[in-house]
Amino acid sequence: MADNLSDTLKKLKITAVDKTEDSLEGCLDCLLQALAQNNTETSEKIQASGILQLFASLLTPQSSCKAKVANIIAEVAKNEFMRIPCVDAGLISPLVQLLNSKDQEVLLQTGRALGNICYDSHEGRSAVDQAGGAQIVIDHLRSLCSITDPANEKLLTVFCGMLMNYSNENDSLQAQLINMGVIPTLVKLLGIHCQNAALTEMCLVAFGNLAELESSKEQFASTNIAEELVKLFKKQIEHDKREMIFEVLAPLAENDAIKLQLVEAGLVECLLEIVQQKVDSDKEDDITELKTGSDLMVLLLLGDESMQKLFEGGKGSVFQRVLSWIPSNNHQLQLAGALAIANFARNDGNCIHMVDNGIVEKLMDLLDRHVEDGNVTVQHAALSALRNLAIPVINKAKMLSAGVTEAVLKFLKSEMPPVQFKLLGTLRMLIDAQAEAAEQLGKNVKLVERLVEWCEAKDHAGVMGESNRLLSALIRHSKSKDVIKTIVQSGGIKHLVTMATSEHVIMQNEALVALALIAALELGTAEKDLESAKLVQILHRLLADERSAPEIKYNSMVLICALMGSECLHKEVQDLAFLDVVSKLRSHENKSVAQQASLTEQRLTVES
């Protein structure tokens, strides 16, 4: 065979130049046979013989053997080491020209050749891009889209594969295909040829690639992709096929318009069915599918319209089914159920309805099952749901009397930052304008000590910020001397002073209001800590800084006046020449700031 191949290659060199048709055809058949028997070895010999350069002349529209030559190129380009040589031999431009042929076999082999050269090859893609190959292929897909005979479907599959290899993991080429309008064409293909497994699979892989690009989402939303995918999904029984559809659905469902389309196309019912079928199975594929299905369900609820449609005033069958996941023994379903509730709890009406219908007790039972060595993701999700439910004013007292604070405080010993973060947020929401609850929590030494510890969690900015905010909230909402004493004794004052320098105005403000209450109610207890935390210097800086928001300037001056009752802090105020800074603020454009500046100036003048 080896000698035979060498002879063929020598013969081909001569006949390729003479273009003696019969012997040329024979040589090409011989090569195809050799490639079929040992592709790699034959490809190496073809490269060594220098015959690739001659192929360009055999790819002209006039050549009678162009389909066979394209087939040989397609075969050799299955080898990675042959792709750049194919580009260097100048084969791309004549191959792209052949895409204008009317002959189906020529188109098929040319599509294969270009697709294989592009596979994982930057040089191949670049050459096809420069020769304008993608647009011609998309035009073919458009014009051949409606023909359903097997030969045409095979050609469509090759063309889809070629575009996929051309653009895979290359954002700029994917964007180019999107601008050329490939998405509506592929969606149409999927609808017409959904019986053809190979073509359907190609479309799905192409969708999966394109859907990752943000710019594709709007184009997808203007097609009936949701309907087609759901239709296809309902037909699939094999795990692998469903998995492929899931891989397209997940990135598409990040778009709110498509979320709604998927809900309207009946995807939710399919997902609920999967959950029901797989929930008791311990097969790996079923566990994966249960997770993917329930995760996708939660994702669909992130869209306001899709979420409200499924809530149906709390009467919706979907909402009811999701509720039944929470008491389940399956961790994945517990997690999805709690996350779904957190997503339903994104407006006051839904939150009020859910609290009135007993959701809080279900979530507290769930948390109870996860106190000791519990599942962190379930803890986090259940706390997220409780936090959202606690936002409407009317729910706070109901949730407090249901014992939510006690249930949440069981997780105070958690070492997991995501759980700590949600725990803090839930408590902060619950005590908002609830003086009694704020006082009760603020006198809880264990809680306050843990907050002070978390205020130093430098590695977890979220936990640090929430701890500071809860410390401040305990003072602001309780206005209680006992709470202030507990916070002073636990070393919390310095953190409130630091919080006044936060980059977030809302946090600065909360800190200044809490500090003003401390100064008004327990100045004697707190003055040493306020002094060592350099509060007066910080206030001077805030007032002198032109970038400080009006409410920050206003509350800083209120606080200055409150500090005058302490001898050591009063002396610091005098030493820092506050009068200069404050008198400038009398002409501030904000009326409240200007008025407070006048009052503060009087106070400073009297006390000096």
Coordinates of C-alpha atoms in Angstrom, one line a residue:
M1 CA 0.0 0.0 0.0
A2 CA 2.8 2.4 0.9
D3 CA 4.6 1.9 -2.4
N4 CA 1.3 2.2 -4.2
L5 CA 0.6 5.5 -2.4
S6 CA 4.0 6.9 -3.3
D7 CA 3.4 6.0 -7.0
T8 CA -0.1 7.6 -6.8
L9 CA 1.3 10.8 -5.4
K10 CA 4.0 11.0 -8.1
K11 CA 1.5 10.2 -10.8
L12 CA -0.9 12.8 -9.4
K13 CA 1.8 15.5 -9.6
I14 CA 2.1 14.9 -13.3
T15 CA -1.6 14.5 -14.1
A16 CA -2.6 17.5 -12.0
V17 CA -0.5 19.6 -14.3
D18 CA -1.7 17.9 -17.5
K19 CA -5.2 17.5 -16.2
T20 CA -5.6 14.2 -17.9
E21 CA -9.0 13.5 -16.6
D22 CA -9.2 9.7 -16.5
S23 CA -5.9 9.1 -14.8
L24 CA -6.5 12.1 -12.5
E25 CA -9.8 10.5 -11.2
G26 CA -8.0 7.2 -10.7
C27 CA -5.3 8.9 -8.6
L28 CA -7.8 10.8 -6.5
D29 CA -9.8 7.6 -5.9
C30 CA -6.7 5.9 -4.8
L31 CA -5.9 8.7 -2.3
L32 CA -9.4 8.5 -0.8
Q33 CA -9.0 4.8 -0.4
A34 CA -5.7 5.3 1.4
L35 CA -7.1 7.9 3.6
A36 CA -10.0 5.6 4.5
Q37 CA -7.5 2.9 5.6
N38 CA -5.0 5.1 7.5
N39 CA -5.9 8.8 7.6
T40 CA -3.0 10.1 9.7
E41 CA -0.2 8.3 7.8
T42 CA -1.7 9.1 4.4
S43 CA -2.1 12.8 5.4
E44 CA 1.6 13.0 6.5
K45 CA 2.7 11.6 3.1
I46 CA 0.4 14.0 1.2
Q47 CA 1.9 16.9 3.1
A48 CA 5.5 15.7 2.5
S49 CA 4.8 15.3 -1.2
G50 CA 3.9 18.9 -1.7
I51 CA 0.8 17.9 -3.6
L52 CA -1.5 20.2 -1.5
Q53 CA -0.3 23.3 -3.5
L54 CA -1.5 21.6 -6.7
F55 CA -5.0 21.0 -5.3
A56 CA -5.9 24.7 -5.6
S57 CA -5.8 24.4 -9.4
L58 CA -8.1 21.4 -9.3
L59 CA -10.8 23.3 -7.3
T60 CA -11.8 25.6 -10.2
P61 CA -15.5 25.6 -11.1
Q62 CA -14.5 24.1 -14.5
S63 CA -12.7 21.1 -12.9
S64 CA -14.6 17.8 -13.2
C65 CA -13.0 16.4 -10.1
K66 CA -13.5 19.3 -7.7
A67 CA -15.9 17.4 -5.4
K68 CA -13.3 14.6 -5.0
V69 CA -10.5 17.1 -4.3
A70 CA -12.7 18.8 -1.7
N71 CA -13.5 15.4 -0.2
I72 CA -9.7 14.7 0.1
I73 CA -9.1 18.1 1.7
A74 CA -12.0 17.4 4.2
E75 CA -10.4 14.1 5.1
V76 CA -6.8 15.4 5.6
A77 CA -8.1 18.4 7.6
K78 CA -9.4 15.9 10.2
N79 CA -5.8 16.0 11.4
E80 CA -4.8 19.1 13.4
F81 CA -1.3 19.2 11.8
M82 CA -2.9 19.5 8.3
R83 CA -5.1 22.6 8.9
I84 CA -2.4 25.3 8.7
P85 CA -0.8 23.6 5.6
C86 CA -4.2 23.7 3.9
V87 CA -4.4 27.4 4.5
D88 CA -0.8 28.0 3.4
A89 CA -1.4 26.0 0.2
G90 CA -4.0 28.7 -0.7
L91 CA -7.0 26.3 -0.7
I92 CA -9.4 28.5 1.3
S93 CA -10.2 31.0 -1.5
P94 CA -11.0 28.4 -4.2
L95 CA -13.0 26.3 -1.7
V96 CA -15.1 29.4 -0.8
Q97 CA -15.6 30.1 -4.5
L98 CA -17.0 26.6 -4.8
L99 CA -19.7 27.4 -2.3
N100 CA -21.4 29.3 -5.2
S101 CA -21.8 25.9 -7.1
K102 CA -25.3 24.5 -7.8
D103 CA -24.0 20.9 -7.5
Q104 CA -25.1 19.3 -4.2
E105 CA -22.1 17.0 -3.9
V106 CA -19.7 19.8 -4.5
L107 CA -21.4 21.9 -1.8
L108 CA -21.4 19.0 0.6
Q109 CA -17.7 18.2 0.3
T110 CA -16.7 21.9 0.2
G111 CA -18.7 22.5 3.4
R112 CA -17.0 19.6 5.1
A113 CA -13.5 20.7 3.9
L114 CA -14.0 24.3 5.2
G115 CA -15.6 23.1 8.5
N116 CA -12.7 20.7 9.2
I117 CA -10.1 23.3 8.4
C118 CA -11.8 25.8 10.8
Y119 CA -12.0 23.3 13.6
D120 CA -10.0 24.7 16.5
S121 CA -7.8 26.6 14.0
H122 CA -7.4 30.3 14.3
E123 CA -5.6 30.5 10.9
G124 CA -8.4 28.5 9.2
R125 CA -11.1 30.7 10.6
S126 CA -9.3 33.8 9.7
A127 CA -8.8 32.7 6.1
V128 CA -12.5 31.7 5.7
D129 CA -13.5 35.1 7.3
Q130 CA -11.3 37.0 4.8
A131 CA -12.7 35.0 1.9
G132 CA -16.3 35.8 3.0
G133 CA -17.3 32.2 3.4
A134 CA -19.8 32.6 6.3
Q135 CA -22.2 34.8 4.5
I136 CA -22.5 32.4 1.5
V137 CA -23.2 29.5 3.8
I138 CA -25.9 31.5 5.7
D139 CA -27.5 32.4 2.4
H140 CA -27.6 28.7 1.5
L141 CA -29.1 27.8 4.8
R142 CA -31.8 30.4 4.2
S143 CA -32.7 29.3 0.6
L144 CA -32.5 25.5 1.4
C145 CA -34.2 25.8 4.7
S146 CA -37.7 24.4 3.7
I147 CA -36.5 21.4 1.6
T148 CA -36.9 18.2 3.7
D149 CA -35.4 15.5 1.5
P150 CA -32.5 13.5 3.2
A151 CA -29.8 14.7 0.8
N152 CA -30.7 18.3 1.5
E153 CA -30.9 17.7 5.3
K154 CA -27.4 16.2 5.1
L155 CA -26.1 19.3 3.4
L156 CA -27.8 21.6 5.9
T157 CA -26.2 19.6 8.8
V158 CA -22.8 20.0 7.2
F159 CA -23.3 23.8 6.7
C160 CA -24.5 24.2 10.4
G161 CA -21.4 22.2 11.5
M162 CA -19.2 24.4 9.4
L163 CA -20.5 27.6 10.9
M164 CA -20.2 26.1 14.4
N165 CA -16.5 25.2 13.8
Y166 CA -15.9 28.6 12.3
S167 CA -17.3 30.6 15.3
N168 CA -16.9 28.2 18.3
E169 CA -15.5 30.1 21.3
N170 CA -14.8 33.1 19.2
D171 CA -16.9 36.1 20.3
S172 CA -16.1 38.3 17.3
L173 CA -17.0 35.7 14.7
Q174 CA -20.1 34.7 16.7
A175 CA -21.1 38.4 16.7
Q176 CA -20.5 38.5 13.0
L177 CA -22.8 35.5 12.4
I178 CA -25.5 37.2 14.6
N179 CA -25.2 40.4 12.5
M180 CA -25.6 38.3 9.4
G181 CA -29.0 37.1 10.8
V182 CA -28.0 33.5 11.4
I183 CA -30.3 33.1 14.5
P184 CA -33.8 33.4 12.9
T185 CA -32.5 31.0 10.1
L186 CA -31.4 28.4 12.6
V187 CA -34.6 28.7 14.6
K188 CA -36.6 28.1 11.4
L189 CA -34.4 25.1 10.6
L190 CA -35.1 23.6 14.0
G191 CA -38.8 24.0 13.5
I192 CA -38.9 22.5 10.0
H193 CA -36.4 19.6 10.6
C194 CA -37.1 18.6 14.2
Q195 CA -37.5 15.0 13.0
N196 CA -33.9 14.9 11.8
A197 CA -31.7 14.0 14.9
A198 CA -28.3 15.0 13.4
L199 CA -29.5 18.4 12.1
T200 CA -31.5 19.1 15.4
E201 CA -28.3 18.4 17.3
M202 CA -26.2 20.7 15.2
C203 CA -28.8 23.5 15.7
L204 CA -28.8 23.0 19.5
V205 CA -25.0 23.1 19.7
A206 CA -25.0 26.3 17.5
F207 CA -27.6 27.8 19.8
G208 CA -25.6 26.9 22.9
N209 CA -22.6 28.7 21.5
L210 CA -24.5 31.8 20.4
A211 CA -26.7 32.1 23.4
E212 CA -23.7 32.9 25.6
L213 CA -23.3 36.2 23.8
E214 CA -25.4 39.0 25.3
S215 CA -26.0 40.5 21.8
S216 CA -27.8 37.3 20.7
K217 CA -30.5 37.4 23.3
E218 CA -32.6 40.2 21.6
Q219 CA -32.5 38.3 18.3
F220 CA -33.5 35.1 20.0
A221 CA -36.3 36.9 21.8
S222 CA -37.7 38.0 18.4
T223 CA -38.0 34.4 17.1
N224 CA -40.2 31.5 18.4
I225 CA -37.2 29.8 19.8
A226 CA -39.0 29.2 23.2
E227 CA -41.9 27.4 21.5
E228 CA -39.5 25.3 19.4
L229 CA -37.3 24.3 22.3
V230 CA -40.2 23.4 24.5
K231 CA -41.8 21.3 21.7
L232 CA -38.5 19.5 21.2
F233 CA -38.0 19.0 24.9
K234 CA -41.4 17.3 25.3
K235 CA -40.4 14.8 22.7
Q236 CA -37.1 13.8 24.3
I237 CA -36.7 10.7 26.5
E238 CA -33.0 10.3 26.4
H239 CA -31.0 12.1 29.2
D240 CA -28.2 13.3 26.8
K241 CA -30.7 15.0 24.4
R242 CA -32.5 16.7 27.3
E243 CA -29.2 17.8 28.7
M244 CA -28.3 19.4 25.3
I245 CA -31.6 21.4 25.4
F246 CA -31.0 22.4 29.0
E247 CA -27.6 23.8 27.9
V248 CA -29.4 26.1 25.5
L249 CA -32.3 27.0 27.8
A250 CA -30.1 28.1 30.7
P251 CA -28.3 31.0 29.0
L252 CA -31.4 32.0 27.1
A253 CA -33.5 32.1 30.2
E254 CA -31.2 34.9 31.6
N255 CA -33.2 37.2 29.3
D256 CA -36.5 38.4 30.8
A257 CA -38.4 38.5 27.6
I258 CA -37.4 34.9 26.8
K259 CA -38.2 33.8 30.4
L260 CA -41.8 34.9 29.8
Q261 CA -41.9 33.2 26.4
L262 CA -40.6 30.0 27.9
V263 CA -43.3 30.2 30.7
E264 CA -46.0 30.8 28.0
A265 CA -44.7 27.9 25.9
G266 CA -45.2 25.5 28.8
L267 CA -41.6 24.9 30.0
V268 CA -42.6 25.1 33.6
E269 CA -45.0 22.2 33.3
C270 CA -42.2 20.1 31.7
L271 CA -39.8 21.0 34.5
L272 CA -42.4 20.1 37.2
E273 CA -42.9 16.8 35.6
I274 CA -39.2 16.0 35.5
V275 CA -39.0 16.9 39.2
Q276 CA -41.8 14.5 40.0
Q277 CA -40.3 11.7 37.9
K278 CA -36.8 12.0 39.3
V279 CA -37.2 13.0 42.9
D280 CA -36.9 9.6 44.4
S281 CA -34.2 8.2 42.0
D282 CA -30.6 7.7 43.1
K283 CA -29.3 7.3 39.5
E284 CA -26.7 9.9 38.7
D285 CA -28.4 11.0 35.5
D286 CA -31.7 11.5 37.3
I287 CA -30.0 13.5 40.1
T288 CA -28.3 15.7 37.5
E289 CA -31.6 16.3 35.7
L290 CA -33.5 17.1 38.9
K291 CA -30.9 19.7 39.7
T292 CA -30.8 21.2 36.3
G293 CA -34.6 21.2 36.0
S294 CA -35.2 22.8 39.5
D295 CA -32.4 25.4 38.9
L296 CA -34.0 26.4 35.6
M297 CA -37.3 26.7 37.4
V298 CA -35.8 29.2 39.9
L299 CA -34.1 31.1 37.0
L300 CA -37.5 31.6 35.3
L301 CA -38.8 33.2 38.5
L302 CA -36.1 35.9 38.4
G303 CA -38.1 37.7 35.7
D304 CA -40.8 40.0 37.2
E305 CA -43.4 39.2 34.5
S306 CA -42.7 35.5 34.4
M307 CA -42.7 35.3 38.2
Q308 CA -46.0 37.2 38.6
K309 CA -47.6 35.0 35.9
L310 CA -46.7 31.9 37.8
F311 CA -47.7 33.3 41.2
E312 CA -51.2 33.9 40.0
G313 CA -52.2 35.7 43.2
G314 CA -50.8 32.8 45.3
K315 CA -53.4 30.5 43.8
G316 CA -51.2 29.3 40.9
S317 CA -50.6 25.5 40.6
V318 CA -46.9 26.2 40.0
F319 CA -46.6 28.2 43.2
Q320 CA -48.4 25.5 45.1
R321 CA -46.1 22.8 43.7
V322 CA -43.0 24.8 44.6
L323 CA -44.4 25.2 48.1
S324 CA -44.5 21.4 48.4
W325 CA -40.8 21.2 47.7
I326 CA -39.9 22.9 51.0
P327 CA -40.9 20.1 53.3
S328 CA -39.4 17.5 50.9
N329 CA -36.5 15.3 52.1
N330 CA -34.5 16.1 49.0
H331 CA -31.9 18.8 49.6
Q332 CA -31.9 20.0 46.0
L333 CA -35.7 20.4 46.1
Q334 CA -35.6 22.2 49.5
L335 CA -33.0 24.5 48.1
A336 CA -35.0 25.2 44.9
G337 CA -38.2 25.7 46.9
A338 CA -36.6 28.2 49.2
L339 CA -34.9 30.1 46.3
A340 CA -38.3 30.1 44.5
I341 CA -40.0 31.6 47.5
A342 CA -37.3 34.3 47.7
N343 CA -38.0 35.1 44.1
F344 CA -41.7 35.2 44.5
A345 CA -41.1 37.5 47.5
R346 CA -40.0 40.4 45.3
N347 CA -43.0 42.6 45.8
D348 CA -45.1 43.6 48.8
G349 CA -48.4 42.0 47.6
N350 CA -46.8 38.6 47.2
C351 CA -44.9 38.8 50.5
I352 CA -48.1 39.8 52.4
H353 CA -50.1 36.9 50.8
M354 CA -47.4 34.3 51.6
V355 CA -46.9 35.4 55.2
D356 CA -50.7 35.3 55.7
N357 CA -50.8 31.8 54.3
G358 CA -48.2 30.2 56.6
I359 CA -45.0 30.2 54.5
V360 CA -42.9 31.5 57.4
E361 CA -43.6 28.4 59.5
K362 CA -42.6 26.2 56.6
L363 CA -39.3 28.1 56.2
M364 CA -38.6 27.9 59.9
D365 CA -39.2 24.2 59.9
L366 CA -36.8 23.9 57.0
L367 CA -34.1 25.9 58.9
D368 CA -34.7 23.8 61.9
R369 CA -33.8 20.7 59.9
H370 CA -30.5 22.3 59.0
V371 CA -29.2 23.8 62.3
E372 CA -26.7 21.1 63.2
D373 CA -24.2 20.4 60.3
G374 CA -26.9 21.6 57.9
N375 CA -26.7 22.2 54.2
V376 CA -25.2 25.7 53.8
T377 CA -26.9 26.4 50.5
V378 CA -30.3 25.5 52.0
Q379 CA -29.6 27.7 55.1
H380 CA -28.6 30.6 52.8
A381 CA -31.7 30.2 50.6
A382 CA -34.2 29.9 53.5
L383 CA -32.7 33.0 55.1
S384 CA -32.9 34.9 51.8
A385 CA -36.6 34.1 51.6
L386 CA -37.2 35.2 55.2
R387 CA -35.3 38.5 54.6
N388 CA -37.4 39.3 51.5
L389 CA -40.6 38.4 53.3
A390 CA -39.7 40.8 56.1
I391 CA -39.5 43.9 53.9
P392 CA -43.3 44.9 54.0
V393 CA -44.0 46.8 57.2
I394 CA -47.1 44.8 57.9
N395 CA -45.2 41.5 57.9
K396 CA -42.6 42.5 60.5
A397 CA -44.7 42.1 63.6
K398 CA -46.3 38.9 62.3
M399 CA -42.9 37.4 61.6
L400 CA -41.6 38.5 65.0
S401 CA -44.5 37.0 66.9
A402 CA -44.0 33.8 64.8
G403 CA -40.6 33.5 66.4
V404 CA -38.4 34.2 63.3
T405 CA -35.7 36.0 65.3
E406 CA -35.2 33.0 67.5
A407 CA -35.1 30.7 64.5
V408 CA -32.5 32.9 62.8
L409 CA -30.3 33.4 65.9
K410 CA -29.7 29.6 66.0
F411 CA -27.3 30.3 63.1
L412 CA -25.3 32.8 65.0
K413 CA -22.5 30.3 65.4
S414 CA -22.2 29.7 61.6
E415 CA -18.8 30.2 60.2
M416 CA -20.1 30.5 56.6
P417 CA -20.0 34.1 55.3
P418 CA -23.0 33.7 52.9
V419 CA -25.1 32.4 55.9
Q420 CA -23.8 35.2 58.2
F421 CA -24.6 37.8 55.5
K422 CA -28.3 36.7 55.1
L423 CA -28.8 36.2 58.8
L424 CA -27.7 39.8 59.4
G425 CA -29.9 41.1 56.6
T426 CA -32.9 39.2 57.9
L427 CA -32.5 40.6 61.5
R428 CA -32.0 44.1 60.1
M429 CA -35.2 43.9 58.1
L430 CA -37.2 42.5 61.0
I431 CA -36.3 45.3 63.5
D432 CA -36.9 48.2 61.1
A433 CA -39.2 50.5 63.1
Q434 CA -39.9 47.7 65.6
A435 CA -38.6 49.3 68.9
E436 CA -39.4 46.4 71.2
A437 CA -37.7 43.8 69.0
A438 CA -34.7 46.1 68.5
E439 CA -34.3 46.5 72.2
Q440 CA -34.6 42.8 72.9
L441 CA -32.0 42.0 70.3
G442 CA -29.8 44.9 71.3
K443 CA -29.6 43.6 74.9
N444 CA -28.6 40.1 73.6
V445 CA -24.9 40.1 74.6
K446 CA -24.1 37.1 72.5
L447 CA -25.5 38.7 69.4
V448 CA -23.8 42.0 70.0
E449 CA -20.4 40.4 70.6
R450 CA -20.7 38.4 67.4
L451 CA -21.6 41.5 65.5
V452 CA -18.6 43.3 66.8
E453 CA -16.4 40.3 65.8
W454 CA -18.0 40.3 62.3
C455 CA -17.4 44.1 62.0
E456 CA -13.7 43.1 61.6
A457 CA -14.3 40.5 58.9
K458 CA -12.0 42.3 56.4
D459 CA -12.1 39.3 54.0
H460 CA -15.9 39.5 53.7
A461 CA -17.0 43.1 52.9
G462 CA -20.7 42.1 52.8
V463 CA -20.7 40.6 56.3
M464 CA -18.7 43.5 57.6
G465 CA -21.1 46.0 56.1
E466 CA -24.2 44.2 57.3
S467 CA -22.8 43.8 60.9
N468 CA -22.1 47.6 61.1
R469 CA -25.6 48.4 59.7
L470 CA -27.3 46.0 62.2
L471 CA -25.3 47.6 65.1
S472 CA -26.5 51.0 64.0
A473 CA -30.1 49.8 63.5
L474 CA -30.3 48.3 67.0
I475 CA -29.6 51.8 68.4
R476 CA -31.7 53.7 65.9
H477 CA -34.8 51.6 66.3
S478 CA -34.6 50.9 70.0
K479 CA -33.4 54.4 71.2
S480 CA -32.6 52.4 74.4
K481 CA -29.9 53.3 76.9
D482 CA -29.5 49.6 77.8
V483 CA -28.8 48.7 74.2
I484 CA -26.2 51.5 73.9
K485 CA -24.5 50.2 77.1
T486 CA -24.4 46.7 75.8
I487 CA -22.8 47.9 72.5
V488 CA -20.3 50.1 74.4
Q489 CA -19.3 47.2 76.7
S490 CA -18.9 44.9 73.7
G491 CA -16.5 47.3 72.0
G492 CA -18.9 48.3 69.2
I493 CA -18.4 52.1 69.3
K494 CA -15.2 52.2 67.2
H495 CA -17.0 50.3 64.4
L496 CA -19.8 52.8 64.3
V497 CA -17.3 55.7 64.1
T498 CA -15.4 53.9 61.2
M499 CA -18.8 53.3 59.5
A500 CA -19.3 57.1 59.4
T501 CA -16.4 57.2 56.9
S502 CA -18.0 54.5 54.6
E503 CA -18.0 55.1 50.8
H504 CA -21.8 54.5 50.9
V505 CA -23.8 57.6 52.0
I506 CA -26.6 55.5 53.4
M507 CA -24.2 53.7 55.7
Q508 CA -22.5 57.0 56.7
N509 CA -25.9 58.4 57.6
E510 CA -27.0 55.4 59.6
A511 CA -23.8 55.6 61.6
L512 CA -24.1 59.4 62.3
V513 CA -27.7 59.0 63.5
A514 CA -26.8 56.1 65.8
L515 CA -23.8 58.1 67.2
A516 CA -26.0 61.2 67.8
L517 CA -28.4 59.0 69.8
I518 CA -25.5 57.6 71.8
A519 CA -24.3 61.2 72.5
A520 CA -27.8 62.2 73.5
L521 CA -28.6 59.2 75.7
E522 CA -25.3 57.8 77.1
L523 CA -22.5 60.2 76.4
G524 CA -20.8 59.6 79.7
T525 CA -20.6 55.8 79.1
A526 CA -19.3 56.2 75.5
E527 CA -17.1 59.2 75.6
K528 CA -13.8 57.4 76.2
D529 CA -14.5 55.1 73.2
L530 CA -15.6 58.0 71.0
E531 CA -12.4 59.9 71.9
S532 CA -10.1 57.0 71.1
A533 CA -11.9 56.3 67.8
K534 CA -11.1 59.9 66.8
L535 CA -14.7 60.8 66.2
V536 CA -14.2 64.6 66.4
Q537 CA -11.4 64.6 63.8
I538 CA -13.6 62.5 61.5
L539 CA -16.5 64.9 61.8
H540 CA -14.2 67.8 61.0
R541 CA -13.1 66.0 57.9
L542 CA -16.6 65.2 56.8
L543 CA -17.7 68.9 57.2
A544 CA -14.6 70.2 55.4
D545 CA -15.0 67.8 52.5
E546 CA -16.9 69.4 49.6
R547 CA -17.9 65.9 48.4
S548 CA -19.9 65.1 51.5
A549 CA -23.6 64.8 50.8
P550 CA -25.9 67.4 52.4
E551 CA -27.4 64.9 54.9
I552 CA -23.9 63.9 56.0
K553 CA -23.0 67.5 56.7
Y554 CA -26.3 68.1 58.5
N555 CA -26.0 65.0 60.8
S556 CA -22.3 65.7 61.5
M557 CA -23.3 69.2 62.8
V558 CA -26.1 67.7 64.9
L559 CA -23.6 65.2 66.4
I560 CA -21.1 68.0 67.1
C561 CA -23.7 69.8 69.2
A562 CA -24.5 66.6 71.1
L563 CA -20.8 66.0 71.9
M564 CA -20.4 69.4 73.7
G565 CA -21.7 67.8 76.9
S566 CA -18.5 65.9 77.2
E567 CA -15.5 67.8 78.6
C568 CA -12.8 65.9 76.7
L569 CA -14.7 65.9 73.4
H570 CA -15.7 69.6 73.8
K571 CA -12.0 70.4 74.2
E572 CA -11.2 68.5 71.0
V573 CA -13.9 70.5 69.1
Q574 CA -12.4 73.8 70.3
D575 CA -8.8 72.7 69.3
L576 CA -9.9 71.9 65.8
A577 CA -11.3 75.3 64.9
F578 CA -14.7 74.0 63.9
L579 CA -16.1 77.5 63.7
D580 CA -14.3 78.2 60.4
V581 CA -15.8 75.2 58.7
V582 CA -19.3 75.6 60.1
S583 CA -19.6 79.3 59.3
K584 CA -18.8 78.6 55.6
L585 CA -21.8 76.2 55.5
R586 CA -24.3 78.9 56.5
S587 CA -24.5 79.8 52.8
H588 CA -24.9 76.2 51.7
E589 CA -27.4 75.7 48.9
N590 CA -29.3 73.1 51.0
K591 CA -31.6 75.0 53.4
S592 CA -31.5 72.4 56.2
V593 CA -27.7 72.4 56.1
A594 CA -27.6 76.2 56.1
Q595 CA -30.0 76.4 59.1
Q596 CA -28.1 73.7 61.1
A597 CA -24.9 75.6 60.4
S598 CA -26.3 78.7 62.0
L599 CA -27.5 76.8 65.1
T600 CA -24.2 74.9 65.4
E601 CA -22.2 78.2 65.0
Q602 CA -24.3 79.8 67.8
R603 CA -23.7 76.7 70.0
L604 CA -20.0 76.7 69.3
T605 CA -19.7 80.5 70.0
V606 CA -21.6 80.2 73.3
E607 CA -19.6 77.2 74.5
S608 CA -16.1 78.5 73.5

